[in-house]
PDB file of C-alpha atoms in Angstrom:
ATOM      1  CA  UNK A   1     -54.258  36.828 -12.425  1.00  0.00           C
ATOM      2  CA  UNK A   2     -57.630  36.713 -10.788  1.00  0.00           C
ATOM      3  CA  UNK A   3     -56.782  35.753  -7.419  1.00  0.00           C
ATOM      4  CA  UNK A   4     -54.483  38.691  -7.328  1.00  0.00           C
ATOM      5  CA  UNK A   5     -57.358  41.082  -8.418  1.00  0.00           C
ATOM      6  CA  UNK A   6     -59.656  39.211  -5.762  1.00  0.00           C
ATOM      7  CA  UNK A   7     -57.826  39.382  -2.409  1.00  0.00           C
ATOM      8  CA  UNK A   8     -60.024  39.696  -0.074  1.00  0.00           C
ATOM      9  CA  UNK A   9     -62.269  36.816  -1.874  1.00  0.00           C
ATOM     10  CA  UNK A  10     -59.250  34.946  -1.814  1.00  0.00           C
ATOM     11  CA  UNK A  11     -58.504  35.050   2.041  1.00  0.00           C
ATOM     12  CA  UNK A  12     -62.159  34.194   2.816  1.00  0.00           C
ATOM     13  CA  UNK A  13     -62.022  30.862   0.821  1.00  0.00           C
ATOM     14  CA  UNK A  14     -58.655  30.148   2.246  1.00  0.00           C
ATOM     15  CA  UNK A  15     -60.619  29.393   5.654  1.00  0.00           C
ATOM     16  CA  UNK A  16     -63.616  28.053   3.763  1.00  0.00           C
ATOM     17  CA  UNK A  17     -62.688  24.670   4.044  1.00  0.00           C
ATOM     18  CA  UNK A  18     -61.982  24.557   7.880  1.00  0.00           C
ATOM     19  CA  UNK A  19     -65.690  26.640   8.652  1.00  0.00           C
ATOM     20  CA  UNK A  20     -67.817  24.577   6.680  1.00  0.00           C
ATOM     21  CA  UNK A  21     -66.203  21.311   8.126  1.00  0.00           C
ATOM     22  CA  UNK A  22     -66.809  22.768  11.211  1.00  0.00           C
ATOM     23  CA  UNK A  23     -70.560  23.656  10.191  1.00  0.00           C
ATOM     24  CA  UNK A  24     -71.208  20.205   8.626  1.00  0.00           C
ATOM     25  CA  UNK A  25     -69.504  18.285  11.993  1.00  0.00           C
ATOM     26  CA  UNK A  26     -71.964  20.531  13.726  1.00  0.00           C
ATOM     27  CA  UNK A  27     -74.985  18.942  11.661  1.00  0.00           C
ATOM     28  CA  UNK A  28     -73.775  15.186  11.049  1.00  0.00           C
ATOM     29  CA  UNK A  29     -71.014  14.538  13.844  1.00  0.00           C
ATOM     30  CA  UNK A  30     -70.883  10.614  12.776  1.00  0.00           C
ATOM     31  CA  UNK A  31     -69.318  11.778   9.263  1.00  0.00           C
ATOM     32  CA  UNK A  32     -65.881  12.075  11.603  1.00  0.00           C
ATOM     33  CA  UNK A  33     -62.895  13.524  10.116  1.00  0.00           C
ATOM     34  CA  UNK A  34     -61.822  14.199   7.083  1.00  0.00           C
ATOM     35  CA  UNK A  35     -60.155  11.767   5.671  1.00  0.00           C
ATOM     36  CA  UNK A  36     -59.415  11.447   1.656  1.00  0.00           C
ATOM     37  CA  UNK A  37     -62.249   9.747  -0.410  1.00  0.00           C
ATOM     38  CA  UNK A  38     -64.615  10.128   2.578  1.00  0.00           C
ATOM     39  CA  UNK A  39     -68.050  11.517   2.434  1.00  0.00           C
ATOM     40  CA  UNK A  40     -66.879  14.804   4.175  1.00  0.00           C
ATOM     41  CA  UNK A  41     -63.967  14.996   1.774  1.00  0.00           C
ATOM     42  CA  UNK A  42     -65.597  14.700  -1.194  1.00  0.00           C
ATOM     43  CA  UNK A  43     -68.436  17.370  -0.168  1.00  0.00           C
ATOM     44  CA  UNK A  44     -66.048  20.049   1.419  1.00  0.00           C
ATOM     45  CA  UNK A  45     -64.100  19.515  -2.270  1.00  0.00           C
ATOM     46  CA  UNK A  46     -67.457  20.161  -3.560  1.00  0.00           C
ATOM     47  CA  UNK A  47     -68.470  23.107  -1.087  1.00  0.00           C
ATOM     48  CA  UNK A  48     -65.089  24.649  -2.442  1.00  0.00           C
ATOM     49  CA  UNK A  49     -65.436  24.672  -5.742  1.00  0.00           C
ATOM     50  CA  UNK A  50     -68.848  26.155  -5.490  1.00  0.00           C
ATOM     51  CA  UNK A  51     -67.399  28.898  -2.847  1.00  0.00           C
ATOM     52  CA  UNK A  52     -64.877  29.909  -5.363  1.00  0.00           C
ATOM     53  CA  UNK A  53     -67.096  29.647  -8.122  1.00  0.00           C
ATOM     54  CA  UNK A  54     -69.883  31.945  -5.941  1.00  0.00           C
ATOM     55  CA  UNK A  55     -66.792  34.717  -5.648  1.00  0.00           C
ATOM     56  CA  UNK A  56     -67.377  37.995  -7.536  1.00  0.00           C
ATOM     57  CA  UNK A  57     -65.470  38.137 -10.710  1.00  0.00           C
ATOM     58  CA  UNK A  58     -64.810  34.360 -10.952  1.00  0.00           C
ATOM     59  CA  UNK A  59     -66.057  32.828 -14.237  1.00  0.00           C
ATOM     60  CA  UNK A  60     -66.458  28.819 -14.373  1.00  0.00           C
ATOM     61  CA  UNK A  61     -63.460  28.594 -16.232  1.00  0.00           C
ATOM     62  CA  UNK A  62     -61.406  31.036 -13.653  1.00  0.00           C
ATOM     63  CA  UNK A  63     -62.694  28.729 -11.155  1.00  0.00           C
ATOM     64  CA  UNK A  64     -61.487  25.337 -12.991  1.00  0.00           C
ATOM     65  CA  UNK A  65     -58.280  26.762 -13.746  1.00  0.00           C
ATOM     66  CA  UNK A  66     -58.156  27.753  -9.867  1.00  0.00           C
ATOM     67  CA  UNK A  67     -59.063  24.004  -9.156  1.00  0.00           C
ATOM     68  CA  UNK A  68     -56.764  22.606 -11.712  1.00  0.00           C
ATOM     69  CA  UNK A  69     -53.762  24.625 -10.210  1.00  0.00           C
ATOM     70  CA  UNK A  70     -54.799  24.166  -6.677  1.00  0.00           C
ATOM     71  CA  UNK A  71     -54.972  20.192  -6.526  1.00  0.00           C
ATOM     72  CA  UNK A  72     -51.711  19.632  -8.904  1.00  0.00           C
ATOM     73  CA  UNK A  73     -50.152  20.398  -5.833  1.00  0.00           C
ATOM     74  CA  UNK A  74     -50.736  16.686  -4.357  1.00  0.00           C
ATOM     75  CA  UNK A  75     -50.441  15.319  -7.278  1.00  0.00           C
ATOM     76  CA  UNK A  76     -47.109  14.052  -6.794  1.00  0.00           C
ATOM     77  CA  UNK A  77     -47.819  12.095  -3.461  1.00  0.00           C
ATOM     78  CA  UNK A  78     -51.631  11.387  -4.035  1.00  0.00           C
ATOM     79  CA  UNK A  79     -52.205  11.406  -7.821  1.00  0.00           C
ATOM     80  CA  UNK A  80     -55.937   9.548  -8.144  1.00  0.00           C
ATOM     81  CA  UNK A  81     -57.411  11.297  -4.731  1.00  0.00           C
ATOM     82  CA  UNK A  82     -56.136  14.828  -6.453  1.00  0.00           C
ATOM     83  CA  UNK A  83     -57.535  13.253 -10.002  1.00  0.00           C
ATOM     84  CA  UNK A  84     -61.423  13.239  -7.925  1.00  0.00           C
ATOM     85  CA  UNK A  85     -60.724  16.123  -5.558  1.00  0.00           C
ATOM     86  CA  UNK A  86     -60.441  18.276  -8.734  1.00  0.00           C
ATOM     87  CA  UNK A  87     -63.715  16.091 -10.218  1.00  0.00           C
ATOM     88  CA  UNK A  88     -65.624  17.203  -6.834  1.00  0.00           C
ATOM     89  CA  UNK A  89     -64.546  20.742  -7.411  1.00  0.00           C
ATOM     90  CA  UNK A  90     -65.494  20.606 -11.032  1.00  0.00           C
ATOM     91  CA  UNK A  91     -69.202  19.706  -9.995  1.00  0.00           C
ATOM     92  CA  UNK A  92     -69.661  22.481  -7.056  1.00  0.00           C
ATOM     93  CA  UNK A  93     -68.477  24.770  -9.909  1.00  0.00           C
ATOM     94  CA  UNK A  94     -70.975  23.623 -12.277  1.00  0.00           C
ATOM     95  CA  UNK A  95     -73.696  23.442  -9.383  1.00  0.00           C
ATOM     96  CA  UNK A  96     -73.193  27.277  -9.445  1.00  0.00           C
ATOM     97  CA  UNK A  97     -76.192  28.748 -11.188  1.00  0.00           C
ATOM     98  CA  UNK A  98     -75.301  32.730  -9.985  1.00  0.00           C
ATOM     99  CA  UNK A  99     -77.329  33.061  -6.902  1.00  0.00           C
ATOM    100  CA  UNK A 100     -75.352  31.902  -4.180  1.00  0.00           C
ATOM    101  CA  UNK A 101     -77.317  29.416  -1.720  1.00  0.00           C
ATOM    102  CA  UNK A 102     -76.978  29.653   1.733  1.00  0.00           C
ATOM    103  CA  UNK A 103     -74.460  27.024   4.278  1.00  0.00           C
ATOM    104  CA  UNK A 104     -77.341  25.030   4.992  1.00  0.00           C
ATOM    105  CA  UNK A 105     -78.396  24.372   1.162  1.00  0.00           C
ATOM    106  CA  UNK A 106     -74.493  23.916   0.414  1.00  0.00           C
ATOM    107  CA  UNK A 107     -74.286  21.259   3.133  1.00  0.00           C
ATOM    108  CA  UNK A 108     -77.401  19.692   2.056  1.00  0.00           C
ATOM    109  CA  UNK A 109     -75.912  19.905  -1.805  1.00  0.00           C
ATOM    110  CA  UNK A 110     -72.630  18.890  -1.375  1.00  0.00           C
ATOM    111  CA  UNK A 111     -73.575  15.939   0.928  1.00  0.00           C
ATOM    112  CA  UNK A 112     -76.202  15.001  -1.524  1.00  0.00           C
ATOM    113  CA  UNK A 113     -73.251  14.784  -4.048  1.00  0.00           C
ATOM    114  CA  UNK A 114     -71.185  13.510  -1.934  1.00  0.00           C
ATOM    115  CA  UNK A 115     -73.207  10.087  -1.124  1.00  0.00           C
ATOM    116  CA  UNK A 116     -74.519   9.692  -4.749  1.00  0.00           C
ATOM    117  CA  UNK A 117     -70.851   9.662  -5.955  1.00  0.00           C
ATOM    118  CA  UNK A 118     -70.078   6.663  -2.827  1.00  0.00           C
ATOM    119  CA  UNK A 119     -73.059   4.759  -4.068  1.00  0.00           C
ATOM    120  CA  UNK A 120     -74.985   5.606  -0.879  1.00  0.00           C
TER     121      UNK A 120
END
């Protein structure tokens, strides 16, 4: 399993979410919390599939998979926000071109994405 051959890739992304909320708070503090279907939830869902697509060893479909799996676990409580989170992932995968960008061009990205996809 790839996560098991990536473990220290695997830690980092675990806190991924957390630091770049904390990094895109930093830059647009009126975005608020995170709160499902809001703009910083859908581009931190974004930011993470990108991160985990940006990992060493991780093919797009590794990284889908990795999505798929990850967000079937709200499924059960939450089934249409998992249905987009998984969507948002999907598209900072496929934003993924092999150079990784740095935070500020993933904040800019996903928050880009993020407001297209609310119509704003």
């Amino acid at each position: 399993m790839t996560v098991i051959k990536n473990p220290i890739d695997t830690v980092q992304h675990l806190s991924f979410p957390q630091a770049m909320s904390d990094r895109i708070l930093r830059k647009y503090p009126e975005l608020g919390p995170r709160v499902d279907r809001g703009l910083l939830d859908m581009a931190l869902n974004f930011a993470g599939g990108y991160d985990w697509a940006a990992r060493e060893g991780i093919t797009p479909e590794v990284a889908k998979e990795m999505a798929r799996s990850y967000q079937y676990g709200d499924y059960g409580s939450r089934p249409e926000d998992s249905i987009q989170d998984y969507y948002e992932n999907v598209a900072g995968i496929d934003a993924f071109t092999g150079d990784r960008v740095s935070h500020e061009a993933l904040i800019d990205m996903a928050l880009r994405y993020a407001r297209e996809k609310a119509g704003q």
